[in-house]
Amino acid sequence: MRISELAKIVGGTISSGAADIDIKDVAPIESAGPGAVTFLANGRYTKFLKETKASAVLVPPGKWESSAALIVVDDPYFAFTQVLQALFPLTLDQPEGIHPTVITGKDVSIGERVSIGPYGVIEDRVRIGAGTTIFPHTFIGRGSEIGKDCTIYSNVSIRDRIKIGHRVIIHSGTVIGSDGFGFAPKDGIYHKIPQIGIVVIEDDVEIGANCAIDRAALGETRIGEGVKLDNLIQIAHSVKIGAHTVIAAQSGISGSTVIGSRVVIGGQVGFVGHITVGDGSMFGAQAGVTKSVPGDRVYSGYPAREHRRQLKLEAGITKLPDLIKRVKELENRLKALAPEHHREAE
């Protein structure tokens, strides 16, 4: 694909360099070679722009110097995503149809162009929309519904009565609809509370590998439209996550907590149960959220506080050893100045 064609795809303008060179590869700016396209989205990599051997670079508006062809776009990172989609369209290497080893139950509805790989189990009353691909060793429980054009990778378990929207991607090892962690204590014994609710996954959600999304005890656990979950995330029973929220790996959300829309959650963040998180919030890695917080603010630390306040507290903590030393020195000086007074006080 020529540079001029890429510029049209990303809605950019070529500010310098040849427009007719063929692009066949993508690479980081510091290691890209001839025939590759790369991007500049972070000022720390500006030093590589002059010396890069890439044939084309996606850059933001500004004055740039490079031997490569420069394609000017408002958002180089997003434009690079468009380039990747154009050069390397997603293809799923599994033929259409149901493999003969698949076990299917009664009253199963399977749409056109569906592919189900070897050793899958599809229980009674399951509905699978057109264009969906299900890779080997996947289990789909009775009464579950899966929308159109979904991709479900190997070894995924979707329990009974789960509702999954269109264009959902679920990576290997994930379990959807496992029982919520609900037990009633009585006389020193924990008695299991039947988890009879469901899980709803809305359209355009992507769920990473080895995630666990628990069904509600009553009602539903809901993952909103466009949510992106990294690997190893725990979503407890009756949690609600708003549209277009992103959550990084090893985070956990306790039961009945409501996460707003467009929330950004770093890795290893923990939320207690029964709280509400406002729209547009951002949480730094390893934050511990112990109470409801308003939206459109940045939080970090444990317990999670607004980020600027947390930085001040951390800066103060680093000074504590010196402050303690100074206080002891002052105490010793006071004792030396008034020994009789201190003896009487003791």
Short mmCIF file of C-alpha atoms in Angstrom, two decimals:
data_model
loop_
_atom_site.label_atom_id
_atom_site.label_comp_id
_atom_site.label_asym_id
_atom_site.label_seq_id
_atom_site.Cartn_x
_atom_site.Cartn_y
_atom_site.Cartn_z
CA MET A 1 0.00 0.00 0.00
CA ARG A 2 1.42 3.37 -1.00
CA ILE A 3 2.03 6.24 1.40
CA SER A 4 -0.55 8.35 -0.42
CA GLU A 5 -3.18 5.65 0.18
CA LEU A 6 -2.32 5.47 3.87
CA ALA A 7 -2.68 9.24 4.12
CA LYS A 8 -6.21 8.98 2.74
CA ILE A 9 -7.12 6.20 5.17
CA VAL A 10 -6.03 8.22 8.21
CA GLY A 11 -7.27 11.57 6.89
CA GLY A 12 -3.77 13.05 7.00
CA THR A 13 -1.66 15.26 4.77
CA ILE A 14 1.84 14.47 3.50
CA SER A 15 4.03 17.40 4.53
CA SER A 16 7.31 16.08 3.15
CA GLY A 17 8.84 13.09 1.37
CA ALA A 18 7.75 10.81 -1.45
CA ALA A 19 4.13 9.74 -1.59
CA ASP A 20 4.51 6.79 -3.99
CA ILE A 21 6.64 4.46 -1.84
CA ASP A 22 5.08 1.11 -0.99
CA ILE A 23 4.52 0.37 2.69
CA LYS A 24 4.65 -3.29 3.68
CA ASP A 25 5.49 -3.24 7.36
CA VAL A 26 5.05 -1.40 10.67
CA ALA A 27 7.64 -0.95 13.41
CA PRO A 28 8.68 1.22 16.37
CA ILE A 29 10.24 4.51 15.34
CA GLU A 30 13.67 3.59 16.76
CA SER A 31 13.94 0.31 14.82
CA ALA A 32 11.83 0.83 11.69
CA GLY A 33 13.48 0.19 8.34
CA PRO A 34 12.74 0.97 4.68
CA GLY A 35 9.22 0.03 3.63
CA ALA A 36 7.86 0.49 7.16
CA VAL A 37 5.51 3.07 8.62
CA THR A 38 5.79 4.22 12.23
CA PHE A 39 4.38 7.01 14.40
CA LEU A 40 5.38 9.74 16.84
CA ALA A 41 2.90 10.21 19.68
CA ASN A 42 5.21 10.78 22.65
CA GLY A 43 7.74 13.60 22.93
CA ARG A 44 10.30 11.23 24.45
CA TYR A 45 10.73 9.62 21.02
CA THR A 46 11.28 12.85 19.08
CA LYS A 47 15.04 12.19 19.12
CA PHE A 48 14.50 9.19 16.84
CA LEU A 49 12.62 11.15 14.17
CA LYS A 50 15.68 12.52 12.37
CA GLU A 51 17.54 9.21 12.28
CA THR A 52 14.68 6.77 11.67
CA LYS A 53 14.99 4.64 8.54
CA ALA A 54 11.23 4.27 8.22
CA SER A 55 9.70 5.23 4.89
CA ALA A 56 6.80 7.08 6.54
CA VAL A 57 6.04 8.54 9.98
CA LEU A 58 2.67 9.62 11.35
CA VAL A 59 3.26 12.89 13.22
CA PRO A 60 1.10 15.52 14.96
CA PRO A 61 0.94 19.07 13.59
CA GLY A 62 4.22 20.96 14.05
CA LYS A 63 7.64 21.57 12.55
CA TRP A 64 9.47 18.29 12.06
CA GLU A 65 12.67 17.24 10.32
CA SER A 66 13.08 13.75 8.90
CA SER A 67 14.21 11.95 5.77
CA ALA A 68 10.99 9.91 5.94
CA ALA A 69 7.70 10.96 4.43
CA LEU A 70 5.72 12.72 7.15
CA ILE A 71 1.96 12.21 7.35
CA VAL A 72 0.43 14.90 9.57
CA VAL A 73 -2.61 13.81 11.61
CA ASP A 74 -4.34 15.11 14.72
CA ASP A 75 -3.85 11.85 16.64
CA PRO A 76 -0.87 9.73 15.48
CA TYR A 77 -1.62 6.89 17.91
CA PHE A 78 -5.17 6.42 16.63
CA ALA A 79 -4.00 6.87 13.04
CA PHE A 80 -1.45 4.09 13.58
CA THR A 81 -4.31 1.86 14.71
CA GLN A 82 -6.10 2.61 11.43
CA VAL A 83 -2.93 1.75 9.51
CA LEU A 84 -2.60 -1.58 11.32
CA GLN A 85 -6.22 -2.41 10.51
CA ALA A 86 -5.62 -1.60 6.84
CA LEU A 87 -2.33 -3.48 6.47
CA PHE A 88 -3.13 -6.44 8.69
CA PRO A 89 -6.90 -7.07 8.69
CA LEU A 90 -8.02 -9.56 11.32
CA THR A 91 -8.49 -13.03 9.85
CA LEU A 92 -9.58 -15.99 11.95
CA ASP A 93 -7.95 -19.18 10.74
CA GLN A 94 -10.87 -21.51 11.31
CA PRO A 95 -13.30 -22.71 8.63
CA GLU A 96 -17.01 -22.00 8.78
CA GLY A 97 -19.26 -24.71 10.10
CA ILE A 98 -19.48 -26.94 13.14
CA HIS A 99 -16.67 -29.42 13.75
CA PRO A 100 -17.95 -33.01 14.03
CA THR A 101 -16.60 -33.34 17.59
CA VAL A 102 -18.82 -30.51 18.87
CA ILE A 103 -21.62 -31.59 21.22
CA THR A 104 -24.85 -29.64 20.72
CA GLY A 105 -27.99 -29.80 22.83
CA LYS A 106 -31.66 -29.43 21.95
CA ASP A 107 -33.29 -26.37 20.41
CA VAL A 108 -29.97 -24.72 19.52
CA SER A 109 -30.08 -21.85 17.01
CA ILE A 110 -26.90 -21.13 15.01
CA GLY A 111 -26.75 -18.28 12.50
CA GLU A 112 -25.08 -18.12 9.10
CA ARG A 113 -21.28 -18.12 8.72
CA VAL A 114 -20.73 -19.42 12.25
CA SER A 115 -17.59 -21.42 13.01
CA ILE A 116 -17.34 -23.73 16.04
CA GLY A 117 -14.02 -25.50 16.59
CA PRO A 118 -13.29 -29.01 17.87
CA TYR A 119 -14.58 -30.35 21.19
CA GLY A 120 -16.90 -27.48 21.97
CA VAL A 121 -20.03 -28.01 24.06
CA ILE A 122 -23.20 -26.08 23.18
CA GLU A 123 -26.02 -26.83 25.61
CA ASP A 124 -29.80 -26.64 25.15
CA ARG A 125 -31.53 -23.48 23.92
CA VAL A 126 -28.32 -21.63 23.08
CA ARG A 127 -28.57 -18.87 20.44
CA ILE A 128 -25.47 -17.95 18.38
CA GLY A 129 -25.61 -15.00 15.97
CA ALA A 130 -24.35 -14.88 12.39
CA GLY A 131 -20.62 -14.54 11.74
CA THR A 132 -19.52 -15.61 15.20
CA THR A 133 -16.36 -17.71 15.59
CA ILE A 134 -15.91 -20.05 18.55
CA PHE A 135 -12.53 -21.73 18.96
CA PRO A 136 -11.90 -25.25 20.35
CA HIS A 137 -12.75 -26.51 23.84
CA THR A 138 -15.28 -23.79 24.61
CA PHE A 139 -18.38 -24.39 26.74
CA ILE A 140 -21.65 -22.47 26.34
CA GLY A 141 -24.30 -23.18 28.95
CA ARG A 142 -28.00 -23.69 28.42
CA GLY A 143 -30.14 -20.72 27.48
CA SER A 144 -27.21 -18.42 26.72
CA GLU A 145 -27.35 -15.93 23.85
CA ILE A 146 -24.37 -14.77 21.79
CA GLY A 147 -24.73 -11.97 19.25
CA LYS A 148 -23.39 -11.48 15.75
CA ASP A 149 -19.72 -11.35 14.70
CA CYS A 150 -18.33 -12.34 18.09
CA THR A 151 -14.96 -14.05 18.60
CA ILE A 152 -14.63 -16.52 21.46
CA TYR A 153 -11.19 -18.06 21.83
CA SER A 154 -10.26 -21.49 23.16
CA ASN A 155 -11.13 -22.73 26.64
CA VAL A 156 -13.71 -20.07 27.43
CA SER A 157 -16.57 -21.08 29.73
CA ILE A 158 -19.88 -19.26 29.34
CA ARG A 159 -22.31 -20.51 31.94
CA ASP A 160 -26.09 -20.78 31.62
CA ARG A 161 -28.42 -17.87 30.70
CA ILE A 162 -25.63 -15.43 29.83
CA LYS A 163 -26.42 -12.66 27.34
CA ILE A 164 -23.61 -11.47 25.07
CA GLY A 165 -24.04 -8.69 22.52
CA HIS A 166 -22.59 -8.17 19.05
CA ARG A 167 -18.90 -7.96 18.09
CA VAL A 168 -17.73 -9.13 21.51
CA ILE A 169 -14.22 -10.63 21.83
CA ILE A 170 -13.47 -13.05 24.68
CA HIS A 171 -9.93 -14.37 25.12
CA SER A 172 -8.85 -17.79 26.31
CA GLY A 173 -9.43 -19.01 29.83
CA THR A 174 -12.14 -16.53 30.77
CA VAL A 175 -15.18 -17.66 32.75
CA ILE A 176 -18.44 -15.73 32.46
CA GLY A 177 -21.29 -16.45 34.83
CA SER A 178 -19.47 -18.26 37.61
CA ASP A 179 -21.24 -18.15 40.97
CA GLY A 180 -20.88 -14.96 42.94
CA PHE A 181 -19.05 -15.13 46.28
CA GLY A 182 -22.17 -15.19 48.43
CA PHE A 183 -22.43 -17.00 51.77
CA ALA A 184 -24.66 -16.48 54.80
CA PRO A 185 -22.95 -17.05 58.18
CA LYS A 186 -24.95 -19.01 60.74
CA ASP A 187 -23.58 -20.61 63.91
CA GLY A 188 -20.01 -20.41 62.67
CA ILE A 189 -20.81 -22.01 59.32
CA TYR A 190 -20.99 -20.27 55.94
CA HIS A 191 -24.04 -21.37 53.96
CA LYS A 192 -23.99 -20.92 50.18
CA ILE A 193 -26.47 -18.40 48.80
CA PRO A 194 -27.82 -19.62 45.44
CA GLN A 195 -26.65 -17.27 42.69
CA ILE A 196 -29.65 -17.16 40.38
CA GLY A 197 -28.92 -13.93 38.48
CA ILE A 198 -27.27 -13.51 35.09
CA VAL A 199 -24.45 -11.66 33.32
CA VAL A 200 -25.08 -9.23 30.46
CA ILE A 201 -22.20 -8.28 28.15
CA GLU A 202 -23.15 -5.40 25.83
CA ASP A 203 -21.90 -4.74 22.28
CA ASP A 204 -18.24 -4.19 21.32
CA VAL A 205 -16.79 -5.40 24.61
CA GLU A 206 -13.36 -7.07 24.69
CA ILE A 207 -12.46 -9.34 27.62
CA GLY A 208 -8.86 -10.45 28.14
CA ALA A 209 -7.51 -13.87 29.08
CA ASN A 210 -8.28 -15.56 32.40
CA CYS A 211 -10.89 -13.07 33.60
CA ALA A 212 -13.77 -14.05 35.90
CA ILE A 213 -17.13 -12.31 35.68
CA ASP A 214 -19.54 -13.58 38.32
CA ARG A 215 -23.28 -13.83 37.90
CA ALA A 216 -25.50 -11.81 40.21
CA ALA A 217 -27.19 -13.39 43.20
CA LEU A 218 -30.35 -11.63 41.99
CA GLY A 219 -30.72 -9.48 38.91
CA GLU A 220 -27.66 -9.02 36.73
CA THR A 221 -23.98 -8.26 36.49
CA ARG A 222 -23.61 -5.89 33.51
CA ILE A 223 -20.60 -4.91 31.39
CA GLY A 224 -21.46 -1.84 29.32
CA GLU A 225 -20.96 -1.11 25.65
CA GLY A 226 -17.36 -0.80 24.46
CA VAL A 227 -15.77 -1.79 27.78
CA LYS A 228 -12.22 -3.18 27.49
CA LEU A 229 -10.92 -5.58 30.13
CA ASP A 230 -7.28 -6.64 30.33
CA ASN A 231 -6.16 -10.10 31.50
CA LEU A 232 -6.72 -11.48 35.02
CA ILE A 233 -9.58 -9.25 36.12
CA GLN A 234 -12.20 -10.20 38.71
CA ILE A 235 -15.70 -8.75 38.37
CA ALA A 236 -17.86 -9.79 41.32
CA HIS A 237 -21.61 -10.41 41.47
CA SER A 238 -24.03 -7.58 40.62
CA VAL A 239 -21.28 -5.18 39.50
CA LYS A 240 -22.25 -2.62 36.85
CA ILE A 241 -19.58 -1.15 34.55
CA GLY A 242 -20.51 1.81 32.36
CA ALA A 243 -19.85 2.25 28.65
CA HIS A 244 -16.31 2.65 27.29
CA THR A 245 -14.54 2.04 30.58
CA VAL A 246 -11.08 0.42 30.39
CA ILE A 247 -9.54 -1.71 33.15
CA ALA A 248 -5.91 -2.92 33.27
CA ALA A 249 -4.71 -6.30 34.49
CA GLN A 250 -5.14 -7.80 37.96
CA SER A 251 -7.80 -5.35 39.07
CA GLY A 252 -10.75 -6.50 41.16
CA ILE A 253 -14.22 -5.04 41.70
CA SER A 254 -16.20 -6.26 44.70
CA GLY A 255 -19.89 -7.06 44.68
CA SER A 256 -22.61 -4.53 43.81
CA THR A 257 -20.15 -1.74 43.02
CA VAL A 258 -21.14 0.58 40.17
CA ILE A 259 -18.38 1.90 37.90
CA GLY A 260 -19.36 4.82 35.68
CA SER A 261 -18.76 5.38 31.98
CA ARG A 262 -15.39 6.34 30.45
CA VAL A 263 -13.52 5.38 33.61
CA VAL A 264 -9.82 4.48 33.27
CA ILE A 265 -8.50 1.97 35.82
CA GLY A 266 -4.82 1.06 36.09
CA GLY A 267 -3.37 -2.32 37.01
CA GLN A 268 -3.97 -3.98 40.38
CA VAL A 269 -6.64 -1.51 41.48
CA GLY A 270 -9.08 -2.79 44.09
CA PHE A 271 -12.63 -1.60 44.78
CA VAL A 272 -14.63 -2.48 47.88
CA GLY A 273 -18.24 -3.49 47.45
CA HIS A 274 -21.41 -1.39 47.33
CA ILE A 275 -19.79 1.88 46.21
CA THR A 276 -20.30 4.14 43.19
CA VAL A 277 -17.53 5.54 40.99
CA GLY A 278 -18.35 8.62 38.92
CA ASP A 279 -18.05 8.93 35.15
CA GLY A 280 -14.69 9.92 33.71
CA SER A 281 -12.65 8.98 36.77
CA MET A 282 -9.04 7.78 36.46
CA PHE A 283 -7.24 5.49 38.93
CA GLY A 284 -3.50 4.97 39.17
CA ALA A 285 -2.04 1.48 39.49
CA GLN A 286 -2.51 -0.27 42.86
CA ALA A 287 -5.04 2.26 44.12
CA GLY A 288 -7.39 0.99 46.82
CA VAL A 289 -10.86 2.49 46.50
CA THR A 290 -12.69 2.26 49.83
CA LYS A 291 -15.61 4.62 49.33
CA SER A 292 -17.72 6.23 46.61
CA VAL A 293 -15.92 8.93 44.63
CA PRO A 294 -17.13 11.65 42.24
CA GLY A 295 -16.30 11.58 38.55
CA ASP A 296 -13.89 13.47 36.30
CA ARG A 297 -11.03 13.30 38.80
CA VAL A 298 -7.74 11.41 39.08
CA TYR A 299 -7.16 9.15 42.09
CA SER A 300 -4.21 7.14 43.41
CA GLY A 301 -2.82 5.48 46.52
CA TYR A 302 -4.36 3.59 49.43
CA PRO A 303 -6.86 4.59 50.47
CA ALA A 304 -7.45 6.24 47.11
CA ARG A 305 -7.36 10.03 47.25
CA GLU A 306 -7.23 12.73 44.63
CA HIS A 307 -3.85 12.34 42.97
CA ARG A 308 -2.38 15.74 43.85
CA ARG A 309 -3.22 15.29 47.52
CA GLN A 310 -1.77 11.80 47.46
CA LEU A 311 1.50 13.11 46.01
CA LYS A 312 1.75 15.67 48.81
CA LEU A 313 1.14 12.99 51.43
CA GLU A 314 3.78 10.72 49.91
CA ALA A 315 6.25 13.60 49.80
CA GLY A 316 5.56 14.30 53.47
CA ILE A 317 6.05 10.64 54.44
CA THR A 318 9.53 10.59 52.90
CA LYS A 319 10.49 13.45 55.23
CA LEU A 320 9.28 11.70 58.40
CA PRO A 321 12.63 10.07 59.37
CA ASP A 322 14.41 13.44 59.27
CA LEU A 323 11.55 15.11 61.14
CA ILE A 324 11.64 12.46 63.88
CA LYS A 325 15.39 12.88 64.18
CA ARG A 326 15.02 16.66 64.47
CA VAL A 327 12.30 16.33 67.13
CA LYS A 328 14.53 14.05 69.21
CA GLU A 329 17.40 16.52 68.88
CA LEU A 330 15.13 19.35 70.04
CA GLU A 331 13.93 17.27 72.99
CA ASN A 332 17.52 16.58 74.02
CA ARG A 333 18.41 20.26 73.75
CA LEU A 334 15.40 21.22 75.87
CA LYS A 335 16.38 18.67 78.50
CA ALA A 336 19.90 20.09 78.58
CA LEU A 337 18.55 23.63 78.99
CA ALA A 338 16.13 22.78 81.81
CA PRO A 339 17.16 19.49 83.45
CA GLU A 340 15.37 20.19 86.75
CA HIS A 341 12.09 20.91 84.97
CA HIS A 342 12.28 17.65 83.05
CA ARG A 343 13.12 15.64 86.17
CA GLU A 344 10.06 17.08 87.92
CA ALA A 345 7.90 16.34 84.86
CA GLU A 346 9.11 12.76 84.82
#
